[in-house]
PDB file of C-alpha atoms in Angstrom:
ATOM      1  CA  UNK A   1     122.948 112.563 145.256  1.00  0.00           C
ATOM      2  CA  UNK A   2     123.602 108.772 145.341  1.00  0.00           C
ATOM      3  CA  UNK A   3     123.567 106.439 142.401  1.00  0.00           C
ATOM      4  CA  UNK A   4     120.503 104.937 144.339  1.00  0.00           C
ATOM      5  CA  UNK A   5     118.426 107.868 144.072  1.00  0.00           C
ATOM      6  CA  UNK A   6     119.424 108.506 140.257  1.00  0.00           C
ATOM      7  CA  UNK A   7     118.231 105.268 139.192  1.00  0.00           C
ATOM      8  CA  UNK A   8     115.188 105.042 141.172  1.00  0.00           C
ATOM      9  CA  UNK A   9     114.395 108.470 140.295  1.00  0.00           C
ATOM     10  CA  UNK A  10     115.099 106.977 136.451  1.00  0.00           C
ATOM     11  CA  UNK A  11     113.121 104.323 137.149  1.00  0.00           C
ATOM     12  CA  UNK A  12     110.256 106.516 138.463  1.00  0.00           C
ATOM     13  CA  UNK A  13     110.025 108.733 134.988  1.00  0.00           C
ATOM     14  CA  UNK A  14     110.015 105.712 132.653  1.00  0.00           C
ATOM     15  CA  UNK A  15     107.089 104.379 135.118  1.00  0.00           C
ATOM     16  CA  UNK A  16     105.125 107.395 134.661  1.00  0.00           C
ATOM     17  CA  UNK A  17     105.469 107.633 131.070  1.00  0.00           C
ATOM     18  CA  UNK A  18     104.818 104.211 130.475  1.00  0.00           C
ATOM     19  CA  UNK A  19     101.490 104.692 132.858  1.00  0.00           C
ATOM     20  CA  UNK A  20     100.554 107.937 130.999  1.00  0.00           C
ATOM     21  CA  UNK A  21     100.433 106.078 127.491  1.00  0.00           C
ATOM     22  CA  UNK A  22      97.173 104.096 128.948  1.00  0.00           C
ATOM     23  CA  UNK A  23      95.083 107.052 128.459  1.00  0.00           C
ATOM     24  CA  UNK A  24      95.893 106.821 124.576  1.00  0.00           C
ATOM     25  CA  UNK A  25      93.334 105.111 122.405  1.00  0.00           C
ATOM     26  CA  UNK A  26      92.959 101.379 123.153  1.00  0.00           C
ATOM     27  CA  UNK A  27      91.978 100.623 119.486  1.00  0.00           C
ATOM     28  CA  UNK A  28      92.901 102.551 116.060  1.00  0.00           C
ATOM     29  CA  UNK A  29      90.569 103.206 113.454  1.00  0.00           C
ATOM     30  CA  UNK A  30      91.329 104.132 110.021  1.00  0.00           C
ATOM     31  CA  UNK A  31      88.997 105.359 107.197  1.00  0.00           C
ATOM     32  CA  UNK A  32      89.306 106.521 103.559  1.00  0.00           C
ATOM     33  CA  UNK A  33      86.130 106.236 100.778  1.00  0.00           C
ATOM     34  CA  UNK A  34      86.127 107.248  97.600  1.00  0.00           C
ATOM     35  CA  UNK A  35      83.344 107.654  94.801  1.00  0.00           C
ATOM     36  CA  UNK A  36      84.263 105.335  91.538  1.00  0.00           C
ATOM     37  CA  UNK A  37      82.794 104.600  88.692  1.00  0.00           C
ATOM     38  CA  UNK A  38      83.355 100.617  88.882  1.00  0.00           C
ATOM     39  CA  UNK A  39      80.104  98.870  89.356  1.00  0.00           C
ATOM     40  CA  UNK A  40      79.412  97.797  93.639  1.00  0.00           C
ATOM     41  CA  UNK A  41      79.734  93.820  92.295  1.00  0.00           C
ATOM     42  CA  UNK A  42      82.924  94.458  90.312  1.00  0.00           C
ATOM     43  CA  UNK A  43      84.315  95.810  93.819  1.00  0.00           C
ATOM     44  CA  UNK A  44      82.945  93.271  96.157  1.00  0.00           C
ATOM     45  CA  UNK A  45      83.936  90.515  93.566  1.00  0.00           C
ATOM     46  CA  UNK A  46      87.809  91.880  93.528  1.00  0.00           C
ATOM     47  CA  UNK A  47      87.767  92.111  97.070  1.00  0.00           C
ATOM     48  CA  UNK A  48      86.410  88.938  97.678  1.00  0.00           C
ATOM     49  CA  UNK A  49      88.762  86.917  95.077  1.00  0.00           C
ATOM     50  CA  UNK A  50      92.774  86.433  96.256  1.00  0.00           C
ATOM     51  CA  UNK A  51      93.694  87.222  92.096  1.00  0.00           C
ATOM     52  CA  UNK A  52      90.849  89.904  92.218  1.00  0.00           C
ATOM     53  CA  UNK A  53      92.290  91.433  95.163  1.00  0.00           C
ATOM     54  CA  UNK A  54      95.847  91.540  93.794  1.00  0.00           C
ATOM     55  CA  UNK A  55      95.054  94.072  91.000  1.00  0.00           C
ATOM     56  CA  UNK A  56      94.026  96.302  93.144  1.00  0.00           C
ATOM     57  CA  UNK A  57      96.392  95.791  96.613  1.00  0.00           C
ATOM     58  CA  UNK A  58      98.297  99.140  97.316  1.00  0.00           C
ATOM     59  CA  UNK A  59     101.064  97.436  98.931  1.00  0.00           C
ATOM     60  CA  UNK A  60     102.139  95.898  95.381  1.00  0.00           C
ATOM     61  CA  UNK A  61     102.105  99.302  94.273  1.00  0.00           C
ATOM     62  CA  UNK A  62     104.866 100.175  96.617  1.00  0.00           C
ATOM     63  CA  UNK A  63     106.942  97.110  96.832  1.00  0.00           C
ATOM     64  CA  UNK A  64     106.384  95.316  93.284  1.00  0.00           C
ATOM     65  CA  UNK A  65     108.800  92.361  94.547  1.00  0.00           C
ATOM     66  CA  UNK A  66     106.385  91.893  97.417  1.00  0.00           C
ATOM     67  CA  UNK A  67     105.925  87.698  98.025  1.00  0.00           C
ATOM     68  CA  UNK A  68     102.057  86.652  97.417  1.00  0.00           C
ATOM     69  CA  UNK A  69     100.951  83.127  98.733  1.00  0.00           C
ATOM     70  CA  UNK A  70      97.459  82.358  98.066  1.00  0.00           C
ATOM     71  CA  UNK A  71      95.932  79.827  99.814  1.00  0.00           C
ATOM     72  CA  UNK A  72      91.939  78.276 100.533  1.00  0.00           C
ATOM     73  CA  UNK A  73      89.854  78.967  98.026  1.00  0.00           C
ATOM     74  CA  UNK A  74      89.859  81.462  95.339  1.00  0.00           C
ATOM     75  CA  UNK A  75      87.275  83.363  96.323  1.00  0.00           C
ATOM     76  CA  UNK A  76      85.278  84.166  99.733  1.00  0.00           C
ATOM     77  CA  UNK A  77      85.095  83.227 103.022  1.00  0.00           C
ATOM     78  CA  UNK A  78      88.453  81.376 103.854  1.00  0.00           C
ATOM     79  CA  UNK A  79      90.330  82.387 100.859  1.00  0.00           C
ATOM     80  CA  UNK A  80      93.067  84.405 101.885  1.00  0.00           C
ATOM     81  CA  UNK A  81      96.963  84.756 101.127  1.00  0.00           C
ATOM     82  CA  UNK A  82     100.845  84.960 103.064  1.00  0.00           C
ATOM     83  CA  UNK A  83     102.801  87.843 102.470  1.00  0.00           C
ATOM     84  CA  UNK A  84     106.342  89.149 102.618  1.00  0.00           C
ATOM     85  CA  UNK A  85     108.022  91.839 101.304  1.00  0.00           C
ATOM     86  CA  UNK A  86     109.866  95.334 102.987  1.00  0.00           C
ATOM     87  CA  UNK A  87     106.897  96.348 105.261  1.00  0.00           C
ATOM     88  CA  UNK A  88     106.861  93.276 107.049  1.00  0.00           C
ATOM     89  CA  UNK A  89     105.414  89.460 106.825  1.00  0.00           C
ATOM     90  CA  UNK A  90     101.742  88.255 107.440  1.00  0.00           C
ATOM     91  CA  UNK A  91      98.497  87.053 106.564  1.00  0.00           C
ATOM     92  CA  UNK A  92      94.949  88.356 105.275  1.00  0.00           C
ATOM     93  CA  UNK A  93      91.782  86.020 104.859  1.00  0.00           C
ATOM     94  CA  UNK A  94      88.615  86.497 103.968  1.00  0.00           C
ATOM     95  CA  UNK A  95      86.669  86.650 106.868  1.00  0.00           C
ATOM     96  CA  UNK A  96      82.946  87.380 105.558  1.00  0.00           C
ATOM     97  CA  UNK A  97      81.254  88.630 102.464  1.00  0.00           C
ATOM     98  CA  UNK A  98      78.208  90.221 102.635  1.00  0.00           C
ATOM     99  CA  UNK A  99      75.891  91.946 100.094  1.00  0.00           C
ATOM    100  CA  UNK A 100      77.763  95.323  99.921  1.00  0.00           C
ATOM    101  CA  UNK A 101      81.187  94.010 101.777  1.00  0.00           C
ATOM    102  CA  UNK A 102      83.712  92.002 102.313  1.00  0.00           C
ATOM    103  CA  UNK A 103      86.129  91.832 106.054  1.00  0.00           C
ATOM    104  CA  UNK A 104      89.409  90.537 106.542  1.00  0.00           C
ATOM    105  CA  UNK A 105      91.295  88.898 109.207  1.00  0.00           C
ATOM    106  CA  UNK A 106      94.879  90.606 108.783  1.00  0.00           C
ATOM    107  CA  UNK A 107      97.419  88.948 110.941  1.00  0.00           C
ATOM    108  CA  UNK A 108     100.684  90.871 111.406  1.00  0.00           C
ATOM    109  CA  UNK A 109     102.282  88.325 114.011  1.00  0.00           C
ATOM    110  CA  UNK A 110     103.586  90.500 116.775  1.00  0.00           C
ATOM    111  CA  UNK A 111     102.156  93.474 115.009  1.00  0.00           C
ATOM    112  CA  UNK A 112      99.086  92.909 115.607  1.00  0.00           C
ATOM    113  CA  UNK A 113      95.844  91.558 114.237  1.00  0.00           C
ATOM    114  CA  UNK A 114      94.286  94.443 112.521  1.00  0.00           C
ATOM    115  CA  UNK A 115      90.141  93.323 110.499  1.00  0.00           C
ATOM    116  CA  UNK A 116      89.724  95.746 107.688  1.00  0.00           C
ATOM    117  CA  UNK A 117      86.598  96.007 105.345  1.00  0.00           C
ATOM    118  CA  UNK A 118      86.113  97.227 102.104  1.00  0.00           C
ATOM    119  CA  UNK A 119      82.449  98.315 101.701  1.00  0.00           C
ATOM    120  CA  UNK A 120      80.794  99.065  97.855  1.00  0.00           C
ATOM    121  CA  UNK A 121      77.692 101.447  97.886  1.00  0.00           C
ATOM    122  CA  UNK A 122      75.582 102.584  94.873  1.00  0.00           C
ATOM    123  CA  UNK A 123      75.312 105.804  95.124  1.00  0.00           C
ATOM    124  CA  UNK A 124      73.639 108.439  92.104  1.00  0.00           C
ATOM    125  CA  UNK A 125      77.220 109.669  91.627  1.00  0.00           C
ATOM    126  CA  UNK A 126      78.721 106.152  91.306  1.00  0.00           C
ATOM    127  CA  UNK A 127      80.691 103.957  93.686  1.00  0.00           C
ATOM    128  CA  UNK A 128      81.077 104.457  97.214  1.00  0.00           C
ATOM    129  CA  UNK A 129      83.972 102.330  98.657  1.00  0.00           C
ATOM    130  CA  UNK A 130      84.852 102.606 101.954  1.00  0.00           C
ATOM    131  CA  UNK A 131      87.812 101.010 103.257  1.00  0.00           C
ATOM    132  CA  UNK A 132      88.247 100.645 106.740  1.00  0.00           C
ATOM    133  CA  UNK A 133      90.752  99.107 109.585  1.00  0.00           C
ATOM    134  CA  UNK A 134      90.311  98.311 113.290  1.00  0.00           C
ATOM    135  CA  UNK A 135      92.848  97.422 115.247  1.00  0.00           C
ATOM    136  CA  UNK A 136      93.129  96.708 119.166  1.00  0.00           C
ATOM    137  CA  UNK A 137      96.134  98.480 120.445  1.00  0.00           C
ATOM    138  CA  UNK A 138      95.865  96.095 123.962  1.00  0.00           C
ATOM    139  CA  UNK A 139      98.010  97.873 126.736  1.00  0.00           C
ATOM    140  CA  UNK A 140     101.180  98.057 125.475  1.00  0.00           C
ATOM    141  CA  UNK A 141     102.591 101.419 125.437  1.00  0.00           C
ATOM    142  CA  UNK A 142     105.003 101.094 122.033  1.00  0.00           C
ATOM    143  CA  UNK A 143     102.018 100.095 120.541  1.00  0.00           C
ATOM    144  CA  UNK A 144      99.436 102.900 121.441  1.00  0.00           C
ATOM    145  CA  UNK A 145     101.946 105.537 121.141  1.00  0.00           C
ATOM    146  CA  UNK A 146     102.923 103.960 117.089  1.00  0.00           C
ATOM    147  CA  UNK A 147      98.984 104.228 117.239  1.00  0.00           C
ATOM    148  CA  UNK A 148      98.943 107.794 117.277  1.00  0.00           C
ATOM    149  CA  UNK A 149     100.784 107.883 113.314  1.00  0.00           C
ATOM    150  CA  UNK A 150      98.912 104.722 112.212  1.00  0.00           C
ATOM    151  CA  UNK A 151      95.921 106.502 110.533  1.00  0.00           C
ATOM    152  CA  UNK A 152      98.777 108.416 108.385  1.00  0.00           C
ATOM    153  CA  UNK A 153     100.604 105.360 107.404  1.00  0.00           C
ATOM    154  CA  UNK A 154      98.005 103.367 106.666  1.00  0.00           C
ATOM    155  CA  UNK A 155      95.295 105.722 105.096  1.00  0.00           C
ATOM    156  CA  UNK A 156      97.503 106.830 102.451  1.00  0.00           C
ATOM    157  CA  UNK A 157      97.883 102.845 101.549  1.00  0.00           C
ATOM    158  CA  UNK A 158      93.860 102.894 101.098  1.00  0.00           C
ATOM    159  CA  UNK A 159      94.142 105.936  99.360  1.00  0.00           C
ATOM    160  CA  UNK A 160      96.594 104.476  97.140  1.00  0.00           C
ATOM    161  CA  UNK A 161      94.529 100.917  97.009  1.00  0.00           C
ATOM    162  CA  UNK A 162      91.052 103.324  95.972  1.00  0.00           C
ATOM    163  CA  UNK A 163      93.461 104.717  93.578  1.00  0.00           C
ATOM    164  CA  UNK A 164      94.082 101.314  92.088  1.00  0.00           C
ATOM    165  CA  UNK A 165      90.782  99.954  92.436  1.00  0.00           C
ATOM    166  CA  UNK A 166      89.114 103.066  90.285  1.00  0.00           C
ATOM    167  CA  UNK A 167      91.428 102.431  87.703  1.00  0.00           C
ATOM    168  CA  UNK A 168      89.834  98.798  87.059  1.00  0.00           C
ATOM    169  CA  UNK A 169      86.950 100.306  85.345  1.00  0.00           C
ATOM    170  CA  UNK A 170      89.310 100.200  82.410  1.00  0.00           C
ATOM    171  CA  UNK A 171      89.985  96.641  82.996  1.00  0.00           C
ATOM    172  CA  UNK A 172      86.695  95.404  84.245  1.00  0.00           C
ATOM    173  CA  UNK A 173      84.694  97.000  81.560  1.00  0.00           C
TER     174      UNK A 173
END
């Protein structure tokens, strides 16, 4: 065997495993509700509001030195604020509110541009807040294989955020 056929043979099995990770999901979508008893408005009006979001954002639950820079207005479409701590650097604006949600624009730089949405349902047993996340994968192959844990990772961080955001009935009341 020649150093020749080695490589290309090399070559060949990081070709076919970067092929085979195109038939892995294109696009990543993450989901966690919860039933609270904190009033639909009270939710879409903390989701909506850069200070209202920041008493409920899961990600200052696990890094409480985590760097918040508001910026646009203080509430709705356009407000939005920088971040930086230990899970990275970014942005998230307010992208739309609507009667029972509100969508953001994340953008992770080279991470990616994931839109989440926080919906708020009445429901006869209270609250029903759905968080959700979208995020196009594209073709590379780092990215759809990470893909595969993403729903992990980031569903307990809703989990934790629905935590957080039941626990303003205290405050909001």
């Amino acid at each position: 065997m020649t150093i020749w056929t080695v490589l290309l043979g090399g070559v060949g099995v990081i070709a076919l495993a970067a092929a085979c990770t195109l038939f892995l999901p294109g696009e990543v979508h993450v989901k966690r509700q919860a039933t609270m008893k904190v009033a639909p408005e009270t939710v879409l009006n903390l989701a909506a509001s850069n200070e209202g979001y920041q008493r409920f954002n899961p990600y200052l639950t696990s890094d409480p030195d985590l760097k918040i820079m508001p910026f646009g207005p203080r509430s709705g479409v356009g407000s939005g604020f920088r971040f930086e701590g230990r899970e990275g650097k970014g942005s998230q604006t307010v992208a739309s509110v609507t009667a029972d949600s509100v969508r953001y624009d994340i953008d992770l730089g080279a991470m990616g541009r994931p839109v989440q949405q926080i919906t708020a349902l009445d429901t006869s047993q209270g609250t029903r807040v759905v968080w959700t996340m979208k995020m196009d994968l594209g073709l590379n192959p780092v990215a759809r294989v990470f893909g595969l844990f993403l729903d992990g990772m980031v569903g307990k961080t809703f989990e934790q955020g629905l935590d957080n955001l039941a626990a303003t009935e205290s405050a909001a009341s």
